[in-house]
C-alpha positions as a printed NumPy array, in Angstrom:
array([[23.115, 92.149, 65.857],
       [25.84 , 93.89 , 63.899],
       [27.993, 94.074, 67.034],
       [27.862, 90.285, 67.38 ],
       [29.118, 89.605, 63.853],
       [32.789, 90.435, 64.582],
       [32.68 , 88.266, 67.699],
       [31.169, 85.344, 65.782],
       [33.727, 85.796, 63.009],
       [36.583, 85.798, 65.53 ],
       [35.219, 82.685, 67.251],
       [34.862, 80.791, 63.976],
       [38.306, 81.889, 62.782],
       [39.826, 80.799, 66.101],
       [38.197, 77.369, 65.833],
       [39.819, 76.851, 62.431],
       [43.127, 78.477, 63.396],
       [43.763, 76.484, 66.577],
       [44.499, 73.095, 64.903],
       [46.745, 74.806, 62.366],
       [48.62 , 76.577, 65.135],
       [49.115, 73.355, 67.1  ],
       [50.56 , 71.593, 64.06 ],
       [52.784, 74.528, 63.082],
       [54.073, 74.967, 66.63 ],
       [54.622, 71.329, 67.586],
       [56.366, 70.293, 64.388],
       [59.337, 72.38 , 65.512],
       [59.451, 71.   , 69.084],
       [61.146, 68.017, 70.638],
       [58.912, 65.11 , 71.639],
       [58.949, 65.738, 75.424],
       [58.147, 69.434, 74.909],
       [55.055, 68.507, 72.86 ],
       [53.516, 66.416, 75.615],
       [54.54 , 68.869, 78.337],
       [53.187, 72.066, 76.725],
       [51.497, 71.471, 73.351],
       [50.261, 75.075, 73.021],
       [53.586, 76.755, 73.795],
       [55.75 , 78.347, 71.138],
       [58.695, 76.272, 69.811],
       [61.595, 77.945, 71.62 ],
       [64.168, 77.041, 70.469],
       [62.817, 75.553, 67.208],
       [64.19 , 72.33 , 65.766],
       [63.95 , 70.518, 62.426],
       [64.504, 67.082, 63.941],
       [60.897, 66.019, 63.368],
       [61.039, 66.853, 59.656],
       [64.387, 65.13 , 59.292],
       [63.152, 62.07 , 61.168],
       [60.095, 61.757, 58.915],
       [62.23 , 62.053, 55.778],
       [64.868, 59.552, 56.906],
       [62.747, 56.77 , 58.425],
       [64.294, 53.339, 57.738],
       [61.   , 52.018, 56.357],
       [60.629, 54.968, 53.931],
       [57.059, 55.377, 55.143],
       [56.724, 58.957, 53.92 ],
       [58.387, 58.457, 50.53 ],
       [56.4  , 55.316, 49.721],
       [53.192, 57.013, 50.781],
       [54.077, 60.117, 48.754],
       [54.643, 58.107, 45.58 ],
       [51.378, 56.216, 46.002],
       [49.399, 59.36 , 46.874],
       [50.745, 61.296, 43.885],
       [50.058, 58.353, 41.558],
       [46.518, 57.769, 42.82 ],
       [45.61 , 61.468, 42.915],
       [47.002, 62.357, 39.48 ],
       [45.482, 59.348, 37.71 ],
       [42.141, 59.85 , 39.444],
       [41.742, 63.57 , 38.75 ],
       [42.887, 63.267, 35.13 ],
       [40.424, 60.465, 34.407],
       [37.689, 62.23 , 36.364],
       [38.216, 65.48 , 34.469],
       [38.045, 63.815, 31.062],
       [35.064, 61.583, 31.852],
       [33.114, 64.262, 33.741],
       [33.639, 66.947, 31.107],
       [32.594, 64.688, 28.218],
       [29.6  , 63.295, 30.099],
       [28.519, 66.757, 31.226],
       [28.725, 68.007, 27.647],
       [26.659, 65.081, 26.412],
       [23.961, 65.664, 29.037],
       [23.751, 69.405, 28.35 ],
       [23.71 , 69.136, 24.558],
       [21.447, 66.089, 24.195],
       [17.717, 66.965, 24.5  ],
       [16.487, 63.483, 25.38 ],
       [14.813, 61.791, 28.317],
       [17.762, 59.428, 28.703],
       [20.14 , 62.362, 29.248],
       [17.86 , 63.871, 31.904],
       [17.494, 60.543, 33.688],
       [21.281, 60.071, 33.601],
       [21.763, 63.477, 35.223],
       [19.246, 62.661, 37.958],
       [20.949, 59.335, 38.679],
       [24.335, 61.035, 38.897],
       [23.014, 63.757, 41.199],
       [21.49 , 61.07 , 43.418],
       [24.97 , 59.56 , 43.672],
       [26.16 , 62.742, 45.413],
       [24.008, 61.848, 48.421],
       [25.578, 58.419, 49.021],
       [28.524, 58.372, 51.471],
       [31.47 , 56.271, 50.283],
       [31.394, 54.221, 53.488],
       [27.945, 52.882, 52.565],
       [29.147, 51.312, 49.313],
       [32.594, 50.274, 50.511],
       [31.626, 46.652, 51.24 ],
       [30.067, 45.932, 47.809],
       [32.931, 47.795, 46.133],
       [35.5  , 45.563, 47.839],
       [33.537, 42.508, 46.721],
       [33.582, 43.705, 43.11 ],
       [37.3  , 44.477, 43.324],
       [37.95 , 41.01 , 44.754],
       [36.086, 39.347, 41.878],
       [37.944, 41.394, 39.269],
       [41.345, 40.893, 40.918],
       [41.823, 44.62 , 41.599],
       [41.656, 44.495, 45.388],
       [44.903, 45.674, 46.949],
       [46.044, 47.506, 43.794],
       [46.493, 51.133, 42.79 ],
       [44.258, 50.525, 39.771],
       [41.395, 49.383, 41.979],
       [41.642, 52.487, 44.152],
       [41.766, 54.773, 41.087],
       [38.701, 53.103, 39.552],
       [36.829, 53.476, 42.839],
       [37.665, 57.199, 42.956],
       [36.575, 57.695, 39.36 ],
       [33.291, 55.881, 39.88 ],
       [32.435, 57.683, 43.093],
       [33.445, 61.271, 42.213],
       [32.118, 61.424, 38.631],
       [28.731, 62.852, 39.79 ],
       [30.433, 65.882, 41.345],
       [32.519, 66.515, 38.219],
       [29.462, 66.254, 35.977],
       [27.556, 68.632, 38.261],
       [30.258, 71.326, 37.999],
       [30.958, 70.901, 34.275],
       [27.315, 70.752, 33.208],
       [26.545, 73.999, 35.021],
       [29.431, 75.723, 33.252],
       [28.732, 74.226, 29.816],
       [25.221, 75.706, 29.866],
       [26.851, 79.15 , 29.895],
       [28.728, 78.438, 26.639],
       [26.749, 79.539, 23.537],
       [25.753, 76.562, 21.431],
       [26.383, 78.694, 18.34 ],
       [30.119, 78.169, 18.815],
       [29.68 , 74.434, 18.398],
       [27.33 , 74.891, 15.465],
       [29.901, 77.07 , 13.718],
       [32.586, 74.437, 14.266],
       [30.233, 71.789, 12.901],
       [29.63 , 73.854,  9.763],
       [33.412, 74.071,  9.296],
       [33.547, 70.278,  9.238],
       [34.467, 69.42 , 12.824],
       [32.868, 66.328, 14.331],
       [31.268, 66.252, 17.755],
       [34.401, 64.834, 19.353],
       [36.662, 67.404, 17.71 ],
       [34.263, 70.231, 18.534],
       [34.336, 69.331, 22.196],
       [38.116, 69.18 , 22.523],
       [38.944, 72.13 , 20.253],
       [36.104, 74.531, 21.059],
       [34.32 , 73.602, 24.295],
       [36.995, 72.155, 26.565],
       [39.409, 75.146, 26.282],
       [36.563, 77.334, 27.566],
       [36.125, 75.101, 30.617],
       [39.417, 76.097, 32.228],
       [37.89 , 77.67 , 35.391],
       [35.54 , 74.718, 35.9  ],
       [38.412, 72.314, 35.305],
       [40.489, 74.089, 37.95 ],
       [37.63 , 73.836, 40.46 ],
       [37.15 , 70.127, 39.765],
       [40.889, 69.483, 40.028],
       [41.166, 71.338, 43.343],
       [38.115, 69.824, 44.992],
       [38.716, 66.259, 43.863],
       [42.476, 66.523, 44.319],
       [42.087, 67.591, 47.954],
       [39.4  , 64.976, 48.673],
       [41.354, 62.118, 47.125],
       [44.665, 63.2  , 48.656],
       [43.159, 63.448, 52.162],
       [41.142, 60.234, 51.859],
       [41.988, 57.814, 54.641],
       [39.457, 54.991, 54.899],
       [39.278, 53.957, 51.242],
       [43.068, 53.58 , 50.716],
       [43.334, 51.808, 54.074],
       [40.721, 49.198, 53.073],
       [41.289, 48.881, 49.319],
       [45.087, 48.907, 49.281],
       [45.485, 46.937, 52.493],
       [48.829, 46.191, 54.138],
       [50.235, 44.458, 51.034],
       [49.126, 47.084, 48.514],
       [51.185, 49.941, 49.904],
       [50.194, 53.076, 51.758],
       [49.327, 56.714, 51.145],
       [50.478, 59.741, 53.114],
       [47.304, 59.83 , 55.205],
       [47.44 , 56.115, 55.956],
       [51.159, 56.522, 56.658],
       [50.436, 58.868, 59.567],
       [48.114, 56.235, 61.022],
       [50.682, 53.463, 60.564],
       [53.33 , 55.59 , 62.281],
       [51.428, 55.073, 65.537],
       [52.877, 52.34 , 67.711],
       [50.849, 50.121, 70.005],
       [52.914, 50.907, 73.097],
       [54.586, 54.204, 72.199],
       [53.671, 57.529, 70.636],
       [56.262, 59.533, 68.723],
       [54.354, 62.792, 68.53 ],
       [57.256, 64.674, 66.991],
       [57.543, 62.222, 64.115],
       [53.758, 62.268, 63.632],
       [53.674, 66.053, 63.368],
       [56.548, 65.891, 60.894],
       [54.639, 63.397, 58.734],
       [51.46 , 65.471, 58.903],
       [53.182, 68.655, 57.761],
       [55.052, 66.914, 54.942],
       [51.899, 65.148, 53.757],
       [49.983, 68.44 , 53.576],
       [52.604, 70.441, 51.654],
       [52.08 , 68.927, 48.144],
       [48.317, 69.48 , 48.116],
       [48.733, 73.02 , 49.488],
       [51.128, 73.866, 46.666],
       [48.688, 72.342, 44.175],
       [45.869, 74.493, 45.568],
       [47.837, 77.734, 45.432],
       [48.773, 77.084, 41.803],
       [45.111, 76.82 , 40.749],
       [43.367, 79.086, 43.243],
       [42.899, 82.028, 40.832],
       [40.457, 79.919, 38.782],
       [38.748, 78.382, 41.798],
       [35.897, 80.797, 42.602],
       [35.335, 81.656, 38.945],
       [34.834, 78.022, 38.101],
       [32.268, 77.498, 40.848],
       [30.202, 80.604, 40.097],
       [30.482, 80.737, 36.305],
       [27.69 , 78.314, 35.541],
       [25.488, 79.635, 38.34 ],
       [25.415, 83.286, 37.237],
       [25.176, 82.664, 33.493],
       [23.166, 79.45 , 33.223]])
């Protein structure tokens, strides 16, 4: 059994590495070379695909980048604030209502976003938010709050309640105690929530495609889809768009990765 573990590990690693290799190799090839030999090395390499994606006449990448950054930043900031405060309330309020709220939120983790997309679009239509950045941000906040509460509540249970009691004795209110005492201690959990939700929202395809629509703009993921033509396929330009769309979220992940594992395991090992 032990002899099979390295083979299984190599097979799994190869399955994950192959798509990354294809993207990294083909982004530096000319279009005809991609269709002729997609697995070959880019010899000689070229930056034409990157340049083409950056200089498109319709500014597809730049418009998508602005919309993706706006939607992702607004969503994760609002989600962090709302999830942290709600998680603190649930953990520090010994009432049946708080327990029921937690159960309802955890049940929301089991619902795929595609299931509720039709009623969500109807609500956005009634409120006049369909086809707007605000509507997409509100949808993200409403859907991903359960995950944020789940992570924050597990970590808050590891924080001694005596710290909050001491702040209360010194005259701090509940709101001030949370922001001055509790929230600074939630840095690892905050990093985990930011990474997870940032990657999910950035890579989301279906929800921006439906909610924003053709008139509401595009995101980087939807931009790759809209770069496809009905009668032609510019594979070089597509690979250029895919690599450029992945770079911002990769940089964001590497900046916060040192807090990532600590934030996920902190509440589990101490709660």
